[in-house]
CSV table of C-alpha atoms and ligand atoms in Angstrom, one decimal:
chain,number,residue,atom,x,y,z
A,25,UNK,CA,17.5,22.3,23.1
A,26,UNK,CA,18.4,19.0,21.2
A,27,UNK,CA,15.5,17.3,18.8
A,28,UNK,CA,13.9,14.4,20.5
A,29,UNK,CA,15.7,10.9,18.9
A,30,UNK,CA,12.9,10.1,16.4
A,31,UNK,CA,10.3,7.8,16.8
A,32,UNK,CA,10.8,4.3,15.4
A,33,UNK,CA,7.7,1.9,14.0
A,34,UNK,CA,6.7,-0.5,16.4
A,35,UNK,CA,8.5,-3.6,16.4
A,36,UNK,CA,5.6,-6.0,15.7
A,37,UNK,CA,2.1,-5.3,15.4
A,38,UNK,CA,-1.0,-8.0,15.2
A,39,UNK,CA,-2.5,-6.4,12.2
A,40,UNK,CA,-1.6,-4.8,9.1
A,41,UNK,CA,-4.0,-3.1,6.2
A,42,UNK,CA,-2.7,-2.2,2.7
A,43,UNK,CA,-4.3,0.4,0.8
A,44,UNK,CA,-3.1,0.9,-2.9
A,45,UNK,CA,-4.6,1.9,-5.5
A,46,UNK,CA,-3.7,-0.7,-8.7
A,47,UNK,CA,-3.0,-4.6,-8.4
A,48,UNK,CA,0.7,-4.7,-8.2
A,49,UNK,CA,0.9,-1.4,-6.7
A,50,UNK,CA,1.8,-2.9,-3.6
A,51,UNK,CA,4.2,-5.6,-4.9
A,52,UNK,CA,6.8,-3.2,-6.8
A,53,UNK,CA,7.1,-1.3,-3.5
A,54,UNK,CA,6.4,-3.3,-0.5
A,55,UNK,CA,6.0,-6.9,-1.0
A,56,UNK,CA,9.3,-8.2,0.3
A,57,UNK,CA,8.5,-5.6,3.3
A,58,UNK,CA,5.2,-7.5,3.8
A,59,UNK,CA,6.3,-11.1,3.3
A,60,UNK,CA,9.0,-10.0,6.4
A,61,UNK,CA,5.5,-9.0,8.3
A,62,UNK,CA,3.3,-11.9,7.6
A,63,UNK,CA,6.5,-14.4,8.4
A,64,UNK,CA,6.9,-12.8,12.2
A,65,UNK,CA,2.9,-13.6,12.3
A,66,UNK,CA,1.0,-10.5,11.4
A,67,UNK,CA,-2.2,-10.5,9.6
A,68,UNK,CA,-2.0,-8.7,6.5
A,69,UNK,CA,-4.7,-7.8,4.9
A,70,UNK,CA,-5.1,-5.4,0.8
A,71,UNK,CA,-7.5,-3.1,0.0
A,72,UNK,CA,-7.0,-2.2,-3.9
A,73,UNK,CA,-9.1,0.6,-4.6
A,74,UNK,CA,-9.8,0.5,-8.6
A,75,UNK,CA,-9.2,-2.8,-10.7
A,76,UNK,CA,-6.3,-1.3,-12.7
A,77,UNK,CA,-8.6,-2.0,-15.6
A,78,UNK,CA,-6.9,0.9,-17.4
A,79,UNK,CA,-3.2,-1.3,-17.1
A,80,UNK,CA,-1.9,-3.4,-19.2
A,81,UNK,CA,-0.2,-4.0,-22.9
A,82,UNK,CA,-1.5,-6.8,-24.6
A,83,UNK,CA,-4.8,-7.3,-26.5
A,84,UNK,CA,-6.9,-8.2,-23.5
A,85,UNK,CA,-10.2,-7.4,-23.7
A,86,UNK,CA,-11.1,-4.4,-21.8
A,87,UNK,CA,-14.1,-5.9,-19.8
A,88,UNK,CA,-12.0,-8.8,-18.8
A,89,UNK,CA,-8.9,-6.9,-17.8
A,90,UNK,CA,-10.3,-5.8,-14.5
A,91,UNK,CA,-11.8,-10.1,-13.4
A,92,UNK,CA,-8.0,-10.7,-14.6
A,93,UNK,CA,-5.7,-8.2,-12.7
A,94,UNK,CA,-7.9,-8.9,-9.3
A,95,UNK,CA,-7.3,-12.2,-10.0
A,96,UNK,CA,-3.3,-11.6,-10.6
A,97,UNK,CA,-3.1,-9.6,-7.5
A,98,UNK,CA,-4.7,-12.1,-5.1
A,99,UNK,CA,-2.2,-14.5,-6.4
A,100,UNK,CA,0.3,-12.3,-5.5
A,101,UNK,CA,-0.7,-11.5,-2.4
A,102,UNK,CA,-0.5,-16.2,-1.9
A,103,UNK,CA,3.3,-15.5,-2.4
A,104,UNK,CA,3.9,-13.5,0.1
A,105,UNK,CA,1.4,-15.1,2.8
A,106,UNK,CA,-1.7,-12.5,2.6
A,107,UNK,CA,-4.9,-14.3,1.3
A,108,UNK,CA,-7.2,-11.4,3.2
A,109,UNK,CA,-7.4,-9.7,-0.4
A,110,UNK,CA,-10.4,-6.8,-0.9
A,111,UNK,CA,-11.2,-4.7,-3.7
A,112,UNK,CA,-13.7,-1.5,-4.1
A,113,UNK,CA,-13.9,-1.4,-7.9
A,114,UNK,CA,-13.3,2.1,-8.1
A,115,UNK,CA,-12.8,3.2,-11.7
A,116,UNK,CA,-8.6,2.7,-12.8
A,117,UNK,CA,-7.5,6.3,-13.7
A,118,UNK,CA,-10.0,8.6,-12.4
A,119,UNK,CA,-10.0,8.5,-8.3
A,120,UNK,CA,-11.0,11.2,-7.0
A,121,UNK,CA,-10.8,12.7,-3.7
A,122,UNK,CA,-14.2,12.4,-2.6
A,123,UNK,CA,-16.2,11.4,0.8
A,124,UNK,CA,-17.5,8.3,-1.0
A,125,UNK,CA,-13.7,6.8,-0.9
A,126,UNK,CA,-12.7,8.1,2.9
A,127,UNK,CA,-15.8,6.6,4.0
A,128,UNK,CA,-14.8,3.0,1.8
A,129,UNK,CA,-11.5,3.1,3.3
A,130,UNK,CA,-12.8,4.1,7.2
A,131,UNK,CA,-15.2,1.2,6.5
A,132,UNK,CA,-12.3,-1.6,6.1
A,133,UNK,CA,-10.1,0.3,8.3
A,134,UNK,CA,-12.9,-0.3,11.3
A,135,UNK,CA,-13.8,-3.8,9.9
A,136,UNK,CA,-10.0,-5.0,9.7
A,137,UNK,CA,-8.7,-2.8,12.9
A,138,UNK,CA,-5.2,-2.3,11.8
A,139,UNK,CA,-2.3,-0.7,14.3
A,140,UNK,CA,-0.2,-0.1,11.1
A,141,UNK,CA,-1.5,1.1,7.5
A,142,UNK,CA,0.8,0.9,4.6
A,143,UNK,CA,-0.4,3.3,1.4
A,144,UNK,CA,0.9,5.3,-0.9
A,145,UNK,CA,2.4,9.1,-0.6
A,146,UNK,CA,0.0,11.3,-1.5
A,147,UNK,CA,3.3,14.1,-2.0
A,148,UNK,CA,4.7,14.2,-5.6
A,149,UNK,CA,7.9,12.6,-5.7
A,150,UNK,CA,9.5,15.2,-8.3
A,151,UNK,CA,12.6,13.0,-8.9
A,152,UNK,CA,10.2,10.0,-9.8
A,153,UNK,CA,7.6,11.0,-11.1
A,154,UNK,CA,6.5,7.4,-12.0
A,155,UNK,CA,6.1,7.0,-8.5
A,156,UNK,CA,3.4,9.6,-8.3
A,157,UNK,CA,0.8,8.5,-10.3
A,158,UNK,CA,-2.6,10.7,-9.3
A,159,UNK,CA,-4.5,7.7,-8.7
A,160,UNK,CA,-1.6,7.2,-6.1
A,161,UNK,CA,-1.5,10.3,-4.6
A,162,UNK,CA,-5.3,10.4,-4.2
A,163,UNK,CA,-5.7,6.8,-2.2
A,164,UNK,CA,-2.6,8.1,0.0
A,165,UNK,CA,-4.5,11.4,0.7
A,166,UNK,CA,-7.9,9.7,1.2
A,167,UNK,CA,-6.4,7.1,3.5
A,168,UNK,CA,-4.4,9.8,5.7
A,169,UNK,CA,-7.7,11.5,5.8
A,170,UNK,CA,-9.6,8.1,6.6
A,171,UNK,CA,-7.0,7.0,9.6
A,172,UNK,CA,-7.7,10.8,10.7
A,173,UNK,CA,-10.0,11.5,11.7
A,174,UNK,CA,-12.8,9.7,10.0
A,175,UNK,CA,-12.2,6.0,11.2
A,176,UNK,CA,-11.4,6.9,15.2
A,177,UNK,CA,-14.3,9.5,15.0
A,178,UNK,CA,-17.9,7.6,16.0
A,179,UNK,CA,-19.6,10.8,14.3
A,180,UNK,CA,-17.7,10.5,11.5
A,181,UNK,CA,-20.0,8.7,9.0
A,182,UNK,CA,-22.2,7.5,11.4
A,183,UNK,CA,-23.8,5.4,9.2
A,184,UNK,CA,-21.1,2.9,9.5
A,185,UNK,CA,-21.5,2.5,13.5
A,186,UNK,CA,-25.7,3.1,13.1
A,187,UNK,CA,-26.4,1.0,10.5
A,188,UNK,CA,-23.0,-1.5,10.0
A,189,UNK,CA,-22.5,-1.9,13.8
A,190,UNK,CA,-18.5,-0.6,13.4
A,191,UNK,CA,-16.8,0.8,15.9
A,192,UNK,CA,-14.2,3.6,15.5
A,193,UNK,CA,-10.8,2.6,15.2
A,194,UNK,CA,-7.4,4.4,15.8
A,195,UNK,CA,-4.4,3.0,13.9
A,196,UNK,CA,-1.2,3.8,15.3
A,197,UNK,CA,1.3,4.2,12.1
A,198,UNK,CA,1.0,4.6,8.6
A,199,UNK,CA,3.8,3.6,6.3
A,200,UNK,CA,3.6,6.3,3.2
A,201,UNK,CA,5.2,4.3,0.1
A,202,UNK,CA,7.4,6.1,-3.0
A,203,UNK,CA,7.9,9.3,-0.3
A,204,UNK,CA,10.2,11.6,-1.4
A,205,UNK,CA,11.1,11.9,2.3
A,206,UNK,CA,11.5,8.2,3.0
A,207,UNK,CA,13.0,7.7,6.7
A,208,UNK,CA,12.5,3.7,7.1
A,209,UNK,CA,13.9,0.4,5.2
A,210,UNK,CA,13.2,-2.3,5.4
A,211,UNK,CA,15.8,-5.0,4.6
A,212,UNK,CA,14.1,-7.5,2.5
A,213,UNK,CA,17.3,-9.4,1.0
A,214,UNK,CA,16.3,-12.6,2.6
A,215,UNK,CA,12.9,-12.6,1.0
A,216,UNK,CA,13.9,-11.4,-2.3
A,217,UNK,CA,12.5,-14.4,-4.0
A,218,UNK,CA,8.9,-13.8,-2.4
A,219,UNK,CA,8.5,-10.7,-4.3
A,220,UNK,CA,9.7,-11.4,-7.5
A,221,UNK,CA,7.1,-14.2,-7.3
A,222,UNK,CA,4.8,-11.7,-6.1
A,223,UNK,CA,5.9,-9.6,-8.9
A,224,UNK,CA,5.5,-12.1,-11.3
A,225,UNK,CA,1.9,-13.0,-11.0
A,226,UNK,CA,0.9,-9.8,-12.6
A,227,UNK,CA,1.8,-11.3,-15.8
A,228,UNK,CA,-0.7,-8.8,-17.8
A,229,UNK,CA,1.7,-6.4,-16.4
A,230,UNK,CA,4.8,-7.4,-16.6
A,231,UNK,CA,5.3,-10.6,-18.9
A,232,UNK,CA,7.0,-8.3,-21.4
A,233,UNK,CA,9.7,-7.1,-19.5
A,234,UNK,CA,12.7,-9.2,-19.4
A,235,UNK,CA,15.0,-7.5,-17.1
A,236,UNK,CA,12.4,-6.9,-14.1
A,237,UNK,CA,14.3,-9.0,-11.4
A,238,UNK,CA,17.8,-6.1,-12.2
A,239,UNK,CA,15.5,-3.4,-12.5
A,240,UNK,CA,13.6,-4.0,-9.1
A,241,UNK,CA,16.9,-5.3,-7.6
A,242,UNK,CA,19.0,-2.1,-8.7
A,243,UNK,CA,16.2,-0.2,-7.2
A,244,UNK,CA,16.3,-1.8,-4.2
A,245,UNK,CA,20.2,-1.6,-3.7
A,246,UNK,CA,20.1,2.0,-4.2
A,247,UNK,CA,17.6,2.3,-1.3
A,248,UNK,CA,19.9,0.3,0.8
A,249,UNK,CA,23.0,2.3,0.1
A,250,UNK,CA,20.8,5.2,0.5
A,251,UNK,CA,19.8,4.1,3.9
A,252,UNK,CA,23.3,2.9,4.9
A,253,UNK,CA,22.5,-0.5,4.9
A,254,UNK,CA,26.0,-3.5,4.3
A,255,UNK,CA,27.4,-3.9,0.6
A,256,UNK,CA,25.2,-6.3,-0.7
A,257,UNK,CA,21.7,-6.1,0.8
A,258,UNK,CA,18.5,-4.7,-0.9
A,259,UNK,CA,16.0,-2.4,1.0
A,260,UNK,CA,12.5,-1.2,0.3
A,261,UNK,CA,12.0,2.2,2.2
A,262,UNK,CA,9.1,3.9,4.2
A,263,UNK,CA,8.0,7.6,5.4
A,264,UNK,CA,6.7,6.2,9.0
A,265,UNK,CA,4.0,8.8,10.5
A,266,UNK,CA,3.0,8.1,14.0
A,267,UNK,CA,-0.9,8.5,13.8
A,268,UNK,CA,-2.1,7.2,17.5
B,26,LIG,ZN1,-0.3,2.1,-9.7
């Protein structure tokens, strides 16, 4: 018996819902990916779970880091076409895997209605480690858990049909970010320019490194080479689980 070819991601989907922990979470590893989904006319809409209010290298004030980086990440989000920007103000550095954050995520999941969810992979990536932040790991866990079964399950929190009138929802894919066993690019050469803007609007974040653009971009070309994409083009990369 041969392996069934494996499944590939839809080709175009109406809606799209990103859940990442930190502001520029989703820029370092997706943007270019999303700026290809909102230009073929998908709405895309971020849920960033904590304010990132822990980031940062400068002499910000504490209290104002968190109004600062939401503000940094919905500019972000402008450059690559997603101005449907949400936050839960959980606090930066100490998620926890709790029923208080499935039932947050279920809640946007059933108000926004997404067939694809992009988040984080809650696996440790061993030969990153970078990449696996537990903040990470913990929205990627509580978002699988939200997308099953909580969100398509009416008598999962039922306060949020009884009282909040939401239906259940089932999302079809979800796109698992920083995966150790990545098994989808996306070739986002075209659109490099989109996430570097992206990637510059965190300026808290990043306005001290010079060599961002060739760091990102080496990254990026290792992914395509990787994936056995041409000489020459850059690729940000996916673990696609089929959740319908
Ligand atoms: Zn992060």
């Amino acid at each position: 018996m041969t392996a069934p070819p494996p499944r590939r991601p839809a080709e175009h989907v109406e809606r799209a819902l990103c859940v990442l922990a930190h502001p520029d979470d989703v820029d370092f590893g997706s943007a270019g990916t999303v700026a290809t989904w909102a230009a073929a006319g998908t709405e895309v809409t971020y849920l960033i779970v904590t304010d990132g209010d822990a980031g940062g290298f400068d002499d910000t004030p504490r209290d104002r880091m968190g109004p600062l980086r939401r503000e940094e990440q919905t500019a972000a989000a402008k450059a690559v076409g997603v101005t449907d920007v949400r936050f839960l103000g959980y606090p930066d550095g100490r998620l926890e895997l709790t029923l208080d954050l499935r039932r947050d995520i279920s809640r946007v999941i059933r108000q926004v209605r997404p067939q694809r969810v992009l988040t984080s992979s809650p696996e440790r990536y061993y030969e990153r480690i970078g990449a696996s932040h537990p903040d990470h790991m913990t929205v990627g866990e509580s978002t699988l858990r939200a997308v099953y079964p909580d969100a398509r399950n009416p008598f999962a929190f039922p306060e949020l049909l009884g009282e909040e009138g939401l239906e259940a929802w089932t999302v079809s894919e979800v796109w698992l970010g920083a995966s150790p066993r990545a098994d989808h690019a996306v070739d986002v050469t075209d659109v490099v320019e989109l996430k570097f803007a992206a990637l510059k609007s965190h300026v808290s974040q990043v306005g001290h490194l010079d060599d961002l653009e060739a760091f990102v971009t080496g990254w990026m070309a290792q992914n395509a080479r990787t994936h056995g994409l041409p000489d020459g083009r850059l690729a940000e990369t996916f673990h696609v689980v089929h959740t319908a």
